[in-house]
Amino acid sequence: QQPVQSPQAVILREGEDAVINCSSSKALYSVHWYRQKHGEAPVFLMILLKGGEQKGHDKISASFNEKKQQSSLYLTASQLSYSGTYFCGTERKYGNKLVFGAGTILRVKS
Amino acid sequence: GAGVSQTPSNKVTEKGKYVELRCDPISGHTALYWYRQSLGQGPEFLIYFQGTGAADDSGLPNDRFFAVRPEGSVSTLKIQRTERGDSAVYLCASSFAAQGGTGELFFGEGSRLTVL
């Protein structure tokens, strides 16, 4: 049931772009994205509820392809503050539990 | 308080001992989640509550683990006969879930459990 994230890790220079993918073998109701910095609690980024939905704030956005049961997180013009581990969480149906992937480590270098 | 509060922040215990971890969610949040996170892994679902009842406890590893939320606010995760494999950071999160399903989760800082 755990969603699969790729890549496992990525290193960027400031200003570069990155894409993190999340896929599930089961039909999904929603996809959630969180970022966790070392030694801290995960922090919410966004929820995508509908197939084909795209959301974003600032330079971080995401898409959700309901038919393919996939979501992608897009980080554009990355900043040092984007460094951390990104987790997608998937919910298979309304009111169901949120299951997280293993995470993608993102490191942005100056 | 303004956020989710978890106590203790660190707990070191010996194999076989009993442990209680407490979570005080954000006031008004009806949903409360417990996750376990090992080093380098994503949060592993344990149990979640809607109000006082456990809506889904399918993630509890075995009958040594038990959680309660008697008044629909504070929750306690109880681990009996601890084993070294129980060592992890236990995360609690709460949600208002106004839109249905799982809304934005607000996580506490976690309780780091070390079983010697």
Short mmCIF file of N, CA and C in Angstrom, two decimals, chain A:
data_model
loop_
_atom_site.label_atom_id
_atom_site.label_comp_id
_atom_site.label_asym_id
_atom_site.label_seq_id
_atom_site.Cartn_x
_atom_site.Cartn_y
_atom_site.Cartn_z
N GLN A 1 0.81 -1.20 0.00
CA GLN A 1 0.00 0.00 0.00
C GLN A 1 0.85 1.27 0.00
N GLN A 2 2.08 1.14 0.42
CA GLN A 2 2.93 2.31 0.51
C GLN A 2 3.22 2.85 -0.88
N PRO A 3 3.02 4.16 -1.11
CA PRO A 3 3.35 4.71 -2.42
C PRO A 3 4.86 4.67 -2.66
N VAL A 4 5.22 4.64 -3.92
CA VAL A 4 6.63 4.57 -4.31
C VAL A 4 7.08 5.93 -4.79
N GLN A 5 8.17 6.42 -4.20
CA GLN A 5 8.69 7.72 -4.59
C GLN A 5 9.98 7.57 -5.38
N SER A 6 10.17 8.48 -6.32
CA SER A 6 11.44 8.53 -7.06
C SER A 6 11.76 9.97 -7.42
N PRO A 7 13.04 10.34 -7.48
CA PRO A 7 14.18 9.51 -7.09
C PRO A 7 14.30 9.40 -5.58
N GLN A 8 15.24 8.60 -5.12
CA GLN A 8 15.47 8.50 -3.67
C GLN A 8 16.16 9.74 -3.14
N ALA A 9 17.02 10.31 -3.98
CA ALA A 9 17.75 11.50 -3.56
C ALA A 9 18.12 12.33 -4.78
N VAL A 10 18.22 13.62 -4.58
CA VAL A 10 18.64 14.51 -5.66
C VAL A 10 19.42 15.68 -5.07
N ILE A 11 20.47 16.06 -5.78
CA ILE A 11 21.28 17.21 -5.38
C ILE A 11 21.18 18.27 -6.47
N LEU A 12 20.88 19.48 -6.07
CA LEU A 12 20.71 20.59 -7.01
C LEU A 12 21.60 21.75 -6.61
N ARG A 13 21.84 22.62 -7.57
CA ARG A 13 22.43 23.92 -7.25
C ARG A 13 21.28 24.91 -7.18
N GLU A 14 21.47 25.95 -6.41
CA GLU A 14 20.45 27.00 -6.32
C GLU A 14 20.01 27.43 -7.71
N GLY A 15 18.71 27.58 -7.88
CA GLY A 15 18.18 28.04 -9.15
C GLY A 15 17.78 26.92 -10.10
N GLU A 16 18.21 25.70 -9.81
CA GLU A 16 17.85 24.57 -10.68
C GLU A 16 16.47 24.04 -10.31
N ASP A 17 15.91 23.25 -11.23
CA ASP A 17 14.58 22.69 -11.03
C ASP A 17 14.67 21.21 -10.67
N ALA A 18 13.63 20.71 -10.02
CA ALA A 18 13.58 19.28 -9.69
C ALA A 18 12.14 18.79 -9.76
N VAL A 19 12.00 17.50 -10.03
CA VAL A 19 10.70 16.85 -10.04
C VAL A 19 10.79 15.61 -9.17
N ILE A 20 9.83 15.45 -8.28
CA ILE A 20 9.75 14.27 -7.43
C ILE A 20 8.45 13.56 -7.76
N ASN A 21 8.54 12.26 -7.98
CA ASN A 21 7.38 11.49 -8.39
C ASN A 21 6.88 10.56 -7.29
N CYS A 22 5.58 10.31 -7.33
CA CYS A 22 4.93 9.45 -6.35
C CYS A 22 3.91 8.61 -7.09
N SER A 23 3.97 7.30 -6.92
CA SER A 23 3.02 6.46 -7.65
C SER A 23 2.46 5.38 -6.74
N SER A 24 1.27 4.96 -7.07
CA SER A 24 0.59 3.94 -6.30
C SER A 24 0.04 2.87 -7.22
N SER A 25 -0.04 1.65 -6.71
CA SER A 25 -0.62 0.57 -7.50
C SER A 25 -2.14 0.50 -7.32
N LYS A 26 -2.66 1.31 -6.42
CA LYS A 26 -4.10 1.31 -6.13
C LYS A 26 -4.71 2.65 -6.49
N ALA A 27 -6.02 2.64 -6.72
CA ALA A 27 -6.73 3.89 -6.99
C ALA A 27 -6.65 4.81 -5.77
N LEU A 28 -6.53 6.09 -6.05
CA LEU A 28 -6.32 7.06 -4.98
C LEU A 28 -7.44 8.08 -4.90
N TYR A 29 -7.74 8.51 -3.69
CA TYR A 29 -8.68 9.61 -3.45
C TYR A 29 -7.93 10.93 -3.37
N SER A 30 -6.76 10.90 -2.77
CA SER A 30 -6.01 12.14 -2.64
C SER A 30 -4.52 11.84 -2.50
N VAL A 31 -3.73 12.86 -2.78
CA VAL A 31 -2.29 12.80 -2.58
C VAL A 31 -1.88 14.02 -1.77
N HIS A 32 -1.03 13.80 -0.78
CA HIS A 32 -0.56 14.87 0.09
C HIS A 32 0.95 14.96 -0.03
N TRP A 33 1.48 16.16 0.09
CA TRP A 33 2.93 16.37 0.07
C TRP A 33 3.38 17.08 1.33
N TYR A 34 4.47 16.57 1.94
CA TYR A 34 5.05 17.14 3.14
C TYR A 34 6.56 17.26 2.95
N ARG A 35 7.15 18.20 3.67
CA ARG A 35 8.60 18.34 3.69
C ARG A 35 9.06 18.26 5.14
N GLN A 36 10.14 17.51 5.34
CA GLN A 36 10.70 17.35 6.69
C GLN A 36 12.17 17.73 6.67
N LYS A 37 12.53 18.66 7.51
CA LYS A 37 13.94 19.02 7.66
C LYS A 37 14.51 18.17 8.79
N HIS A 38 15.82 18.02 8.73
CA HIS A 38 16.49 17.11 9.67
C HIS A 38 16.18 17.47 11.12
N GLY A 39 15.70 16.48 11.86
CA GLY A 39 15.42 16.68 13.28
C GLY A 39 14.14 17.44 13.57
N GLU A 40 13.35 17.70 12.53
CA GLU A 40 12.10 18.44 12.73
C GLU A 40 10.91 17.60 12.31
N ALA A 41 9.73 18.10 12.62
CA ALA A 41 8.50 17.41 12.24
C ALA A 41 8.18 17.69 10.77
N PRO A 42 7.48 16.78 10.12
CA PRO A 42 7.03 17.05 8.74
C PRO A 42 6.10 18.26 8.70
N VAL A 43 6.21 19.03 7.62
CA VAL A 43 5.39 20.22 7.44
C VAL A 43 4.60 20.08 6.15
N PHE A 44 3.33 20.41 6.24
CA PHE A 44 2.41 20.28 5.11
C PHE A 44 2.77 21.22 3.97
N LEU A 45 2.70 20.71 2.74
CA LEU A 45 2.88 21.54 1.55
C LEU A 45 1.55 21.71 0.81
N MET A 46 0.93 20.60 0.42
CA MET A 46 -0.34 20.71 -0.29
C MET A 46 -1.05 19.37 -0.38
N ILE A 47 -2.36 19.46 -0.67
CA ILE A 47 -3.19 18.28 -0.91
C ILE A 47 -3.78 18.41 -2.31
N LEU A 48 -3.81 17.30 -3.03
CA LEU A 48 -4.46 17.28 -4.33
C LEU A 48 -5.58 16.25 -4.27
N LEU A 49 -6.79 16.73 -4.58
CA LEU A 49 -7.97 15.89 -4.38
C LEU A 49 -8.58 15.33 -5.66
N LYS A 50 -8.35 15.99 -6.77
CA LYS A 50 -9.06 15.57 -7.98
C LYS A 50 -8.09 15.10 -9.04
N GLY A 51 -8.53 14.20 -9.87
CA GLY A 51 -7.70 13.76 -10.97
C GLY A 51 -7.35 14.91 -11.86
N GLY A 52 -6.09 15.01 -12.25
CA GLY A 52 -5.66 16.07 -13.14
C GLY A 52 -5.48 17.40 -12.45
N GLU A 53 -5.68 17.43 -11.14
CA GLU A 53 -5.58 18.70 -10.45
C GLU A 53 -4.13 19.13 -10.34
N GLN A 54 -3.94 20.42 -10.42
CA GLN A 54 -2.62 21.00 -10.17
C GLN A 54 -2.75 22.09 -9.14
N LYS A 55 -1.78 22.13 -8.27
CA LYS A 55 -1.80 23.16 -7.24
C LYS A 55 -0.40 23.70 -7.08
N GLY A 56 -0.30 24.84 -6.46
CA GLY A 56 1.03 25.35 -6.21
C GLY A 56 1.00 26.62 -5.40
N HIS A 57 2.12 26.85 -4.76
CA HIS A 57 2.30 28.15 -4.13
C HIS A 57 3.78 28.50 -4.23
N ASP A 58 4.03 29.74 -4.48
CA ASP A 58 5.40 30.19 -4.70
C ASP A 58 5.97 29.39 -5.87
N LYS A 59 7.10 28.78 -5.71
CA LYS A 59 7.70 28.05 -6.83
C LYS A 59 7.60 26.53 -6.65
N ILE A 60 6.70 26.09 -5.80
CA ILE A 60 6.48 24.66 -5.60
C ILE A 60 5.06 24.34 -6.05
N SER A 61 4.93 23.41 -6.96
CA SER A 61 3.62 23.03 -7.46
C SER A 61 3.55 21.52 -7.59
N ALA A 62 2.35 21.02 -7.82
CA ALA A 62 2.20 19.57 -7.94
C ALA A 62 1.03 19.25 -8.86
N SER A 63 1.09 18.06 -9.42
CA SER A 63 0.01 17.57 -10.27
C SER A 63 -0.41 16.20 -9.78
N PHE A 64 -1.63 15.82 -10.12
CA PHE A 64 -2.16 14.53 -9.72
C PHE A 64 -2.90 13.94 -10.89
N ASN A 65 -2.39 12.85 -11.42
CA ASN A 65 -3.04 12.14 -12.51
C ASN A 65 -3.77 10.95 -11.91
N GLU A 66 -5.08 11.12 -11.75
CA GLU A 66 -5.87 10.10 -11.08
C GLU A 66 -5.89 8.79 -11.84
N LYS A 67 -5.92 8.87 -13.15
CA LYS A 67 -5.99 7.65 -13.96
C LYS A 67 -4.72 6.83 -13.83
N LYS A 68 -3.60 7.51 -13.75
CA LYS A 68 -2.32 6.80 -13.63
C LYS A 68 -1.92 6.57 -12.17
N GLN A 69 -2.71 7.11 -11.26
CA GLN A 69 -2.41 6.99 -9.82
C GLN A 69 -1.00 7.52 -9.52
N GLN A 70 -0.72 8.67 -10.11
CA GLN A 70 0.60 9.27 -9.94
C GLN A 70 0.48 10.74 -9.59
N SER A 71 1.45 11.20 -8.83
CA SER A 71 1.55 12.63 -8.55
C SER A 71 2.99 13.05 -8.71
N SER A 72 3.19 14.27 -9.11
CA SER A 72 4.54 14.81 -9.22
C SER A 72 4.61 16.15 -8.51
N LEU A 73 5.72 16.38 -7.83
CA LEU A 73 5.99 17.64 -7.15
C LEU A 73 7.06 18.37 -7.93
N TYR A 74 6.80 19.60 -8.29
CA TYR A 74 7.73 20.40 -9.09
C TYR A 74 8.31 21.52 -8.25
N LEU A 75 9.62 21.56 -8.19
CA LEU A 75 10.30 22.64 -7.48
C LEU A 75 11.11 23.42 -8.52
N THR A 76 10.74 24.67 -8.72
CA THR A 76 11.43 25.47 -9.73
C THR A 76 12.29 26.53 -9.06
N ALA A 77 13.39 26.84 -9.71
CA ALA A 77 14.33 27.86 -9.21
C ALA A 77 14.62 27.61 -7.74
N SER A 78 15.12 26.40 -7.45
CA SER A 78 15.25 25.96 -6.07
C SER A 78 16.10 26.92 -5.23
N GLN A 79 15.74 26.97 -3.95
CA GLN A 79 16.45 27.80 -2.97
C GLN A 79 17.06 26.88 -1.92
N LEU A 80 18.03 27.39 -1.19
CA LEU A 80 18.66 26.60 -0.13
C LEU A 80 17.63 26.08 0.86
N SER A 81 16.59 26.88 1.10
CA SER A 81 15.57 26.50 2.08
C SER A 81 14.72 25.31 1.63
N TYR A 82 14.83 24.92 0.37
CA TYR A 82 14.06 23.77 -0.11
C TYR A 82 14.66 22.45 0.33
N SER A 83 15.88 22.48 0.83
CA SER A 83 16.53 21.24 1.25
C SER A 83 15.72 20.54 2.33
N GLY A 84 15.67 19.23 2.24
CA GLY A 84 14.93 18.43 3.21
C GLY A 84 14.49 17.13 2.55
N THR A 85 13.68 16.40 3.27
CA THR A 85 13.13 15.16 2.73
C THR A 85 11.66 15.37 2.41
N TYR A 86 11.27 15.03 1.21
CA TYR A 86 9.91 15.22 0.75
C TYR A 86 9.18 13.88 0.77
N PHE A 87 8.01 13.91 1.38
CA PHE A 87 7.19 12.70 1.46
C PHE A 87 5.85 12.93 0.75
N CYS A 88 5.46 11.94 -0.02
CA CYS A 88 4.07 11.96 -0.48
C CYS A 88 3.28 11.01 0.40
N GLY A 89 2.04 11.37 0.63
CA GLY A 89 1.13 10.52 1.38
C GLY A 89 -0.09 10.28 0.53
N THR A 90 -0.59 9.07 0.54
CA THR A 90 -1.75 8.76 -0.29
C THR A 90 -2.91 8.25 0.56
N GLU A 91 -4.08 8.62 0.10
CA GLU A 91 -5.31 8.23 0.77
C GLU A 91 -6.15 7.51 -0.27
N ARG A 92 -6.52 6.27 0.01
CA ARG A 92 -7.20 5.50 -1.03
C ARG A 92 -8.67 5.81 -1.17
N LYS A 93 -9.29 6.22 -0.07
CA LYS A 93 -10.67 6.66 -0.18
C LYS A 93 -10.98 7.61 0.95
N TYR A 94 -12.11 8.28 0.83
CA TYR A 94 -12.54 9.27 1.80
C TYR A 94 -12.53 8.68 3.20
N GLY A 95 -11.89 9.41 4.11
CA GLY A 95 -11.90 8.98 5.51
C GLY A 95 -10.94 7.86 5.81
N ASN A 96 -10.09 7.53 4.83
CA ASN A 96 -9.15 6.44 5.05
C ASN A 96 -7.85 6.97 5.61
N LYS A 97 -6.98 6.07 5.98
CA LYS A 97 -5.71 6.47 6.57
C LYS A 97 -4.79 7.05 5.51
N LEU A 98 -3.86 7.88 5.95
CA LEU A 98 -2.86 8.49 5.08
C LEU A 98 -1.58 7.68 5.21
N VAL A 99 -1.11 7.12 4.10
CA VAL A 99 0.09 6.29 4.09
C VAL A 99 1.19 7.02 3.35
N PHE A 100 2.36 7.11 3.96
CA PHE A 100 3.47 7.86 3.39
C PHE A 100 4.45 6.97 2.64
N GLY A 101 5.08 7.56 1.63
CA GLY A 101 6.18 6.91 0.93
C GLY A 101 7.46 6.99 1.74
N ALA A 102 8.54 6.42 1.20
CA ALA A 102 9.81 6.37 1.92
C ALA A 102 10.57 7.70 1.88
N GLY A 103 10.16 8.59 1.00
CA GLY A 103 10.76 9.92 0.99
C GLY A 103 11.79 10.12 -0.10
N THR A 104 11.98 11.37 -0.48
CA THR A 104 13.02 11.78 -1.43
C THR A 104 13.85 12.86 -0.77
N ILE A 105 15.15 12.60 -0.65
CA ILE A 105 16.04 13.58 -0.03
C ILE A 105 16.46 14.59 -1.08
N LEU A 106 16.20 15.84 -0.78
CA LEU A 106 16.59 16.94 -1.70
C LEU A 106 17.63 17.80 -1.00
N ARG A 107 18.75 18.01 -1.69
CA ARG A 107 19.77 18.89 -1.14
C ARG A 107 20.07 19.96 -2.17
N VAL A 108 19.95 21.20 -1.75
CA VAL A 108 20.24 22.33 -2.62
C VAL A 108 21.54 22.96 -2.15
N LYS A 109 22.49 23.05 -3.08
CA LYS A 109 23.80 23.62 -2.76
C LYS A 109 23.93 25.01 -3.36
N SER A 110 24.72 25.82 -2.70
CA SER A 110 24.93 27.19 -3.21
C SER A 110 26.02 27.21 -4.27
#
